[in-house]
Amino acid sequence: MKHLLKLGDLSRDEIFGILNLADQLKFERKNNIKKDYLKGKTLGMIVRKSSTRTRVSFEVGMYELGGTALFLSDRDLQIGRGEPIKDTARVFSRYLSGLMIRTFDQSEVEEFASYGSIPVINALTDYAHPCQVLADLMTIREYKGSFKGLKMCFVGDGNNMANSLIVGALKMGMSFSIACPKGYEPDAEIMKWASEYEGFEVTDDLMKAAKDADVLYTDVWASMGQEGEKAVREAAFKGYQINADVMAVAKKDAMVLHCLPAHRGEEITEDVLEAHANEIFDEAENRLHAQKAVMVKLMRD
Ligand code: CP
Ligand code: NVA
């Protein structure tokens, strides 16, 4: 594994390798065992959209691994003034040991990877959010013990989260149902890939998708960059919410996950979120451990 651009690039064994290392790093942190896996290494962080969890967990993670992280806002970089990505990639490759990027178009992270000579990590694009899904898988395994036979139900927009969860869940042996309004389905190529799996379902029927689910997952109705579509989306997604009625058709011990930030009263009710706060904030914590594992895998000599 040279980069983390999307989950589809990783084999099932590579995903297990990251999750196992993440568990180990979590154990070491809880027991104050400090190992400088990335001593002297530097991570550049190009962040072109807002971020709370991703930015802080990468920065703290790099520090805890003995390295340094540089926060690079595109307001300050020459990229913001039109310097080509291919030039920026080649320059950064001379200074840095790795680069994480949060941006709009997936082609930008792909271009950084192809022109640069250092590992590139996708920290969210409009297409994918692989770091989040690695933390989600880690959390599911913590709570459920394994992935085998579990059903995940995603409620809402066929966005970056849905695209990455489909790949992560199916690769790890879970089945996957998504309930989304017509016209808001996940990426067509990902759906084509997923249709080879028996346990994959796309429907606009929320109760059908949620029936007997072990893991319920949702995300905002309007993602970053879609603020102008807010009103249209609010109308389209009305009712696509994890609430008490949805919980009633899922398995009794179903867990609820949310990548956060959450819009209470839209994709999830306050009651459900608070009842499942342990899982949701463990999930947020696991961003740190999963990303440390990714960085060690990609950046250690
Ligand atoms: N879930 C997630 O990526 O959060 P941030 O947008 O706060 O980084
Ligand atoms: N789909 C959301 C995820 C945020 C972590 C967005 O792209 O804004």
PDB file of C-alpha atoms in Angstrom, residues 155 206-207 210-213 216 218 239-254 256 265-276:
ATOM      1  CA  VAL A 155     -29.868   6.305   5.906  1.00  0.00           C
ATOM      2  CA  LEU A 206     -36.315   3.334   4.880  1.00  0.00           C
ATOM      3  CA  MET A 207     -38.087   0.716   6.998  1.00  0.00           C
ATOM      4  CA  ALA A 210     -33.412  -0.726   8.403  1.00  0.00           C
ATOM      5  CA  LYS A 211     -35.131  -4.050   9.091  1.00  0.00           C
ATOM      6  CA  ASP A 212     -32.953  -6.270  11.296  1.00  0.00           C
ATOM      7  CA  ALA A 213     -29.938  -3.967  10.897  1.00  0.00           C
ATOM      8  CA  LEU A 216     -27.411   2.039  11.554  1.00  0.00           C
ATOM      9  CA  THR A 218     -26.349   8.326   8.828  1.00  0.00           C
ATOM     10  CA  GLY A 239     -38.278  11.448   6.647  1.00  0.00           C
ATOM     11  CA  TYR A 240     -34.836   9.913   5.968  1.00  0.00           C
ATOM     12  CA  GLN A 241     -34.002  10.058   9.646  1.00  0.00           C
ATOM     13  CA  ILE A 242     -32.779   7.617  12.275  1.00  0.00           C
ATOM     14  CA  ASN A 243     -35.460   7.919  14.951  1.00  0.00           C
ATOM     15  CA  ALA A 244     -37.327   5.691  17.429  1.00  0.00           C
ATOM     16  CA  ASP A 245     -39.478   4.150  14.648  1.00  0.00           C
ATOM     17  CA  VAL A 246     -36.391   3.130  12.704  1.00  0.00           C
ATOM     18  CA  MET A 247     -34.698   1.775  15.837  1.00  0.00           C
ATOM     19  CA  ALA A 248     -37.821  -0.336  16.473  1.00  0.00           C
ATOM     20  CA  VAL A 249     -37.380  -2.310  13.226  1.00  0.00           C
ATOM     21  CA  ALA A 250     -33.601  -2.740  13.592  1.00  0.00           C
ATOM     22  CA  LYS A 251     -32.098  -5.469  15.799  1.00  0.00           C
ATOM     23  CA  LYS A 252     -32.609  -4.889  19.529  1.00  0.00           C
ATOM     24  CA  ASP A 253     -28.878  -4.472  20.091  1.00  0.00           C
ATOM     25  CA  ALA A 254     -28.304  -2.345  16.966  1.00  0.00           C
ATOM     26  CA  VAL A 256     -25.809   3.716  15.719  1.00  0.00           C
ATOM     27  CA  GLY A 265     -33.764  16.856  13.996  1.00  0.00           C
ATOM     28  CA  GLU A 266     -32.688  16.229  10.397  1.00  0.00           C
ATOM     29  CA  GLU A 267     -30.867  12.937   9.702  1.00  0.00           C
ATOM     30  CA  ILE A 268     -31.027  11.807  13.364  1.00  0.00           C
ATOM     31  CA  THR A 269     -33.100  12.685  16.406  1.00  0.00           C
ATOM     32  CA  GLU A 270     -31.564  14.083  19.561  1.00  0.00           C
ATOM     33  CA  ASP A 271     -32.869  11.077  21.526  1.00  0.00           C
ATOM     34  CA  VAL A 272     -31.269   8.451  19.298  1.00  0.00           C
ATOM     35  CA  LEU A 273     -27.988  10.334  19.115  1.00  0.00           C
ATOM     36  CA  GLU A 274     -27.756  10.735  22.867  1.00  0.00           C
ATOM     37  CA  ALA A 275     -28.818   7.122  23.531  1.00  0.00           C
ATOM     38  CA  HIS A 276     -25.938   5.993  21.293  1.00  0.00           C
TER      39      HIS A 276
END
